[in-house]
Amino acid sequence: MIDARVKFRHLQTFVEVSRQKSVMKAAELLHVSQPAVTKTIRELEEVLGVAVFERDGRGIKITRYGEVFLRHAGAALTALRQGLDSVSQERDGDGVPVRIGALPTVSTRIMPHAMRLFLKEDTGARIKIVTGENAVLLEQLRVGDLDLVVGRLAAPEKMTGFSFEHLYSEQVVFAVRAGHPLSSGAHTTFARLAGFPVLMPTRASIIRPFVERLLITNGIASLPNQIETVSDAFGRAFVRTSDAIWIISAGVVASDVDDGTIALLPIDTSETKGPVGLTMRADAAPSVALSILMQTIREAAAGVAMKL
């Protein structure tokens, strides 16, 4: 039996506090007072008989009981949202919404071709594609704001409650403008790296640990002219107009390398290779439209894999 004391507001508030890791931010987004959020969480904890949040310095963090409940609360809200969407679509004749999180490595290499294939299927679905750091996209997936994340496999501790389907593997590259001073210096590249601006993946990105290990292995503990970014638009524009070195997943610059506007430094980065694929909630059943889109992504990825 479902405890009748658990209401929609309990689930909504719990999920929002989990996502924001802040009562204040959750209250702002839910348009209620902070005391109201705190009261709702306490009511939920009374029903569950356990604490779902605990203090963490000046902030809060979710407890292990909260993590367990979050998987089910997120799924419940997703199911309810899908039900409401279905009724609305049936009433208004709109298509089913499909919400995809795409990491930069697939945004230019995989998704355009996958979308062209998908549109030929004429499903009538409404597609939403968002990009961002992996941690942000996975959190949105966990709470039901996304249906699928396409990109690199996250660290094992981040994959609780998710399933992953491997499509292909790719590695990190050192991208520069055509004619860059280091283009022909394979044996001196790392020694001279500090003399140039270097665009690095942010600390929250999946590939950052791979990049740091590669640099340390080659005797580089820090870089004096380092810029952290996940913006492929900025990276592309800055590298093309400067002597900057962009350390990035190969998929992000694949088309630029093909058309000759960006070159790759002759560095062995094979140790940074990692799997790229589809991440879903383990308890989620994909809609027909999502299943079709996943298949078009597989077909687009198969073409990439053949070229690697």
Coordinates of C-alpha atoms in Angstrom, one line a residue:
M1 CA 0.0 0.0 0.0
I2 CA 1.2 3.5 -0.8
D3 CA 1.2 5.7 2.3
A4 CA -1.5 8.3 1.7
R5 CA 0.5 10.9 3.6
V6 CA 3.0 11.2 0.7
K7 CA 1.7 13.9 -1.6
F8 CA 2.9 15.3 -4.9
R9 CA 4.3 18.4 -3.1
H10 CA 6.5 16.1 -1.0
L11 CA 8.0 14.4 -4.1
Q12 CA 8.4 17.7 -6.0
T13 CA 10.0 19.5 -3.1
F14 CA 12.3 16.6 -2.3
V15 CA 13.5 16.2 -5.9
E16 CA 14.1 20.0 -6.3
V17 CA 16.1 20.2 -3.0
S18 CA 18.1 17.2 -4.1
R19 CA 18.9 18.8 -7.5
Q20 CA 19.7 22.2 -6.1
K21 CA 21.4 21.0 -2.9
S22 CA 19.9 24.1 -1.3
V23 CA 16.6 24.8 0.5
M24 CA 16.8 28.4 -0.5
K25 CA 17.3 27.7 -4.2
A26 CA 14.6 25.1 -4.2
A27 CA 12.2 27.5 -2.5
E28 CA 12.9 30.1 -5.2
L29 CA 12.3 27.7 -8.1
L30 CA 9.1 26.3 -6.4
H31 CA 7.9 29.8 -5.6
V32 CA 7.3 29.0 -1.9
S33 CA 9.0 30.1 1.3
Q34 CA 12.1 28.4 2.8
P35 CA 10.1 27.4 5.9
A36 CA 7.5 25.8 3.7
V37 CA 10.2 23.7 2.0
T38 CA 11.8 22.7 5.3
K39 CA 8.3 21.7 6.7
T40 CA 7.6 19.6 3.6
I41 CA 10.9 17.8 3.9
R42 CA 10.3 17.1 7.6
E43 CA 6.9 15.7 6.8
L44 CA 8.4 13.4 4.2
E45 CA 11.1 12.3 6.7
E46 CA 8.4 11.5 9.2
V47 CA 6.6 9.3 6.8
L48 CA 9.8 7.5 5.7
G49 CA 11.1 7.2 9.2
V50 CA 14.6 8.3 8.1
A51 CA 16.5 11.5 7.3
V52 CA 16.8 12.2 3.5
F53 CA 19.1 15.2 3.9
E54 CA 21.9 16.1 6.4
R55 CA 24.1 19.1 7.0
D56 CA 27.3 19.4 5.1
G57 CA 29.3 22.5 6.3
R58 CA 27.0 25.5 5.5
G59 CA 25.0 23.5 3.0
I60 CA 23.2 20.2 2.9
K61 CA 23.7 16.8 1.2
I62 CA 21.5 13.9 0.5
T63 CA 21.8 10.8 2.7
R64 CA 22.1 7.3 1.5
Y65 CA 18.4 6.8 2.3
G66 CA 17.7 9.9 0.3
E67 CA 19.6 8.6 -2.7
V68 CA 17.5 5.4 -2.6
F69 CA 14.3 7.3 -2.4
L70 CA 15.4 9.8 -5.1
R71 CA 15.5 7.1 -7.8
H72 CA 11.9 6.2 -7.2
A73 CA 10.7 9.8 -6.6
G74 CA 12.3 10.9 -9.8
A75 CA 10.7 8.0 -11.7
A76 CA 7.3 8.8 -10.1
L77 CA 7.4 12.4 -11.2
T78 CA 8.6 11.4 -14.7
A79 CA 5.7 9.0 -15.0
L80 CA 3.2 11.6 -13.8
R81 CA 4.7 14.2 -16.2
Q82 CA 4.5 11.8 -19.1
G83 CA 0.8 11.1 -18.2
L84 CA 0.0 14.7 -18.2
D85 CA 1.9 15.3 -21.4
S86 CA 0.0 12.4 -23.1
V87 CA -3.4 13.8 -22.1
S88 CA -2.3 17.2 -23.3
Q89 CA -1.0 15.9 -26.6
E90 CA -4.1 13.8 -27.2
R91 CA -6.3 16.9 -26.5
D92 CA -4.2 19.3 -28.6
G93 CA -2.8 17.0 -31.2
D94 CA 0.8 17.8 -30.2
G95 CA 3.7 15.3 -30.6
V96 CA 5.3 13.4 -27.7
P97 CA 8.2 15.4 -26.2
V98 CA 11.6 13.7 -26.3
R99 CA 14.3 15.4 -24.2
I100 CA 17.9 14.7 -24.9
G101 CA 21.1 15.7 -23.1
A102 CA 24.0 15.7 -25.5
L103 CA 27.6 16.2 -24.4
P104 CA 29.8 18.4 -26.7
T105 CA 31.6 15.3 -28.1
V106 CA 28.4 14.1 -29.8
S107 CA 26.7 17.4 -30.4
T108 CA 28.5 18.0 -33.7
R109 CA 29.6 14.5 -34.6
I110 CA 26.6 12.3 -33.9
M111 CA 23.4 14.3 -33.2
P112 CA 23.0 16.2 -36.5
H113 CA 23.1 13.0 -38.6
A114 CA 20.9 11.2 -36.0
M115 CA 18.3 14.0 -36.2
R116 CA 18.2 13.9 -40.0
L117 CA 17.5 10.2 -39.8
F118 CA 14.9 10.7 -37.1
L119 CA 13.0 13.4 -38.9
K120 CA 12.5 11.0 -41.9
E121 CA 10.5 8.7 -39.5
D122 CA 7.8 11.5 -39.2
T123 CA 6.9 10.5 -35.6
G124 CA 5.5 14.0 -34.8
A125 CA 7.6 14.1 -31.6
R126 CA 8.8 17.4 -30.2
I127 CA 12.6 17.2 -29.7
K128 CA 14.5 19.2 -27.1
I129 CA 18.3 18.9 -27.1
V130 CA 20.4 20.5 -24.4
T131 CA 24.2 20.5 -23.8
G132 CA 26.3 21.0 -20.8
E133 CA 28.6 19.3 -18.3
N134 CA 28.0 15.6 -17.7
A135 CA 27.2 16.1 -14.0
V136 CA 24.5 18.6 -14.8
L137 CA 22.9 16.4 -17.5
L138 CA 23.0 13.3 -15.4
E139 CA 21.3 15.1 -12.6
Q140 CA 18.6 16.3 -15.0
L141 CA 18.2 12.7 -16.2
R142 CA 18.0 11.4 -12.7
V143 CA 15.1 13.7 -11.7
G144 CA 13.2 13.1 -15.0
D145 CA 13.9 16.4 -16.8
L146 CA 15.8 14.5 -19.5
D147 CA 14.9 11.1 -21.1
L148 CA 18.4 10.3 -22.4
V149 CA 22.0 11.5 -22.2
V150 CA 24.4 10.9 -25.1
G151 CA 28.1 11.1 -24.4
R152 CA 31.0 9.7 -22.4
L153 CA 30.5 7.1 -19.7
A154 CA 30.6 8.7 -16.3
A155 CA 32.6 7.5 -13.4
P156 CA 31.1 4.3 -11.7
E157 CA 30.0 6.2 -8.6
K158 CA 27.9 8.6 -10.8
M159 CA 26.1 5.7 -12.6
T160 CA 24.0 4.4 -9.7
G161 CA 20.4 4.0 -11.1
F162 CA 21.5 4.4 -14.7
S163 CA 22.1 2.0 -17.6
F164 CA 24.7 2.6 -20.3
E165 CA 24.9 1.3 -23.9
H166 CA 28.3 1.5 -25.5
L167 CA 28.4 2.9 -29.0
Y168 CA 32.1 3.6 -29.7
S169 CA 35.3 4.8 -28.0
E170 CA 37.2 8.0 -28.5
Q171 CA 40.1 9.8 -27.1
V172 CA 41.2 13.3 -26.1
V173 CA 43.2 15.4 -28.7
F174 CA 45.3 18.5 -28.7
A175 CA 43.7 20.8 -31.2
V176 CA 45.4 23.9 -32.7
R177 CA 45.0 26.2 -35.7
A178 CA 46.5 25.1 -39.0
G179 CA 50.2 26.1 -39.2
H180 CA 50.6 26.3 -35.4
P181 CA 54.2 26.6 -34.2
L182 CA 54.0 23.1 -32.5
S183 CA 52.5 21.3 -35.4
S184 CA 55.7 19.5 -36.4
G185 CA 57.4 19.1 -32.9
A186 CA 56.1 15.8 -31.6
H187 CA 59.1 15.3 -29.3
T188 CA 59.2 18.8 -27.8
T189 CA 55.4 19.5 -27.6
F190 CA 55.0 18.9 -23.8
A191 CA 58.2 20.8 -23.0
R192 CA 56.9 23.8 -24.9
L193 CA 53.3 23.6 -23.8
A194 CA 53.6 26.1 -21.0
G195 CA 54.5 28.8 -23.6
F196 CA 51.0 28.8 -25.0
P197 CA 47.5 29.4 -23.8
V198 CA 45.9 26.0 -23.1
L199 CA 42.1 25.4 -23.1
M200 CA 41.4 22.7 -20.5
P201 CA 38.2 20.8 -19.8
T202 CA 36.6 22.0 -16.5
R203 CA 37.1 20.0 -13.3
A204 CA 33.5 18.7 -13.4
S205 CA 33.9 17.3 -16.9
I206 CA 34.4 13.6 -17.6
I207 CA 37.6 13.9 -19.5
R208 CA 39.4 16.1 -16.9
P209 CA 41.0 13.2 -14.9
F210 CA 42.2 11.6 -18.2
V211 CA 43.8 14.9 -19.2
E212 CA 45.5 15.5 -15.9
R213 CA 47.0 12.0 -15.8
L214 CA 48.3 12.4 -19.3
L215 CA 50.0 15.7 -18.4
I216 CA 51.5 14.4 -15.2
T217 CA 52.8 11.4 -17.0
N218 CA 54.6 13.7 -19.3
G219 CA 56.1 15.9 -16.5
I220 CA 53.5 18.7 -16.4
A221 CA 52.1 19.4 -13.0
S222 CA 50.5 22.7 -13.9
L223 CA 50.0 25.1 -16.8
P224 CA 50.5 28.9 -16.3
N225 CA 48.3 30.0 -19.1
Q226 CA 45.3 27.8 -18.5
I227 CA 41.6 28.5 -19.4
E228 CA 38.9 26.1 -18.3
T229 CA 35.9 25.9 -20.6
V230 CA 33.2 23.5 -21.8
S231 CA 32.2 25.9 -24.6
D232 CA 33.0 24.4 -28.0
A233 CA 31.9 27.7 -29.6
F234 CA 34.5 29.7 -27.6
G235 CA 37.2 27.0 -28.0
R236 CA 36.7 26.8 -31.8
A237 CA 36.8 30.6 -32.2
F238 CA 39.7 31.2 -29.9
V239 CA 41.9 28.4 -31.3
R240 CA 41.3 29.6 -34.9
T241 CA 42.5 33.1 -34.1
S242 CA 45.4 32.5 -31.7
D243 CA 48.2 30.1 -30.9
A244 CA 46.1 28.5 -28.1
I245 CA 46.1 24.7 -27.6
W246 CA 42.7 23.1 -27.0
I247 CA 42.6 19.8 -25.1
I248 CA 39.3 18.4 -26.0
S249 CA 37.4 15.2 -27.0
A250 CA 38.1 14.2 -30.6
G251 CA 34.4 14.3 -31.5
V252 CA 34.1 18.0 -30.8
V253 CA 36.6 19.0 -33.5
A254 CA 36.2 16.1 -35.9
S255 CA 34.5 18.2 -38.6
D256 CA 37.0 21.1 -38.2
V257 CA 39.9 18.7 -38.7
D258 CA 38.2 17.3 -41.8
D259 CA 37.8 20.7 -43.4
G260 CA 41.4 21.7 -42.4
T261 CA 40.5 24.7 -40.2
I262 CA 41.9 22.9 -37.1
A263 CA 44.8 20.6 -36.9
L264 CA 45.9 18.0 -34.2
L265 CA 49.3 18.0 -32.6
P266 CA 51.2 14.8 -33.1
I267 CA 50.8 13.5 -29.5
D268 CA 49.9 10.0 -28.5
T269 CA 46.7 10.3 -26.4
S270 CA 45.6 6.7 -26.7
E271 CA 45.6 6.4 -22.9
T272 CA 42.7 8.9 -22.7
K273 CA 40.4 6.7 -24.7
G274 CA 36.9 6.1 -23.2
P275 CA 33.5 4.8 -24.1
V276 CA 30.8 7.0 -25.7
G277 CA 27.2 5.9 -25.6
L278 CA 23.6 6.2 -24.3
T279 CA 22.7 6.7 -20.6
M280 CA 19.2 6.2 -19.4
R281 CA 17.5 5.7 -16.0
A282 CA 17.6 2.0 -15.3
D283 CA 13.9 1.9 -14.3
A284 CA 12.7 3.9 -17.4
A285 CA 10.8 2.5 -20.3
P286 CA 11.5 4.5 -23.5
S287 CA 8.6 5.8 -25.5
V288 CA 8.2 4.8 -29.1
A289 CA 9.6 8.1 -30.3
L290 CA 12.6 7.8 -27.9
S291 CA 13.2 4.3 -29.1
I292 CA 13.3 5.4 -32.7
L293 CA 15.6 8.3 -31.9
M294 CA 18.0 5.9 -30.0
Q295 CA 18.1 3.7 -33.1
T296 CA 19.0 6.7 -35.3
I297 CA 21.7 7.6 -32.8
R298 CA 23.1 4.1 -33.0
E299 CA 23.1 4.3 -36.8
A300 CA 24.9 7.6 -36.8
A301 CA 27.4 6.3 -34.2
A302 CA 28.1 3.2 -36.3
G303 CA 29.3 5.5 -39.2
V304 CA 31.6 7.3 -36.8
A305 CA 33.0 4.0 -35.4
M306 CA 33.9 2.8 -38.9
K307 CA 36.1 5.9 -39.3
L308 CA 38.0 5.5 -36.0

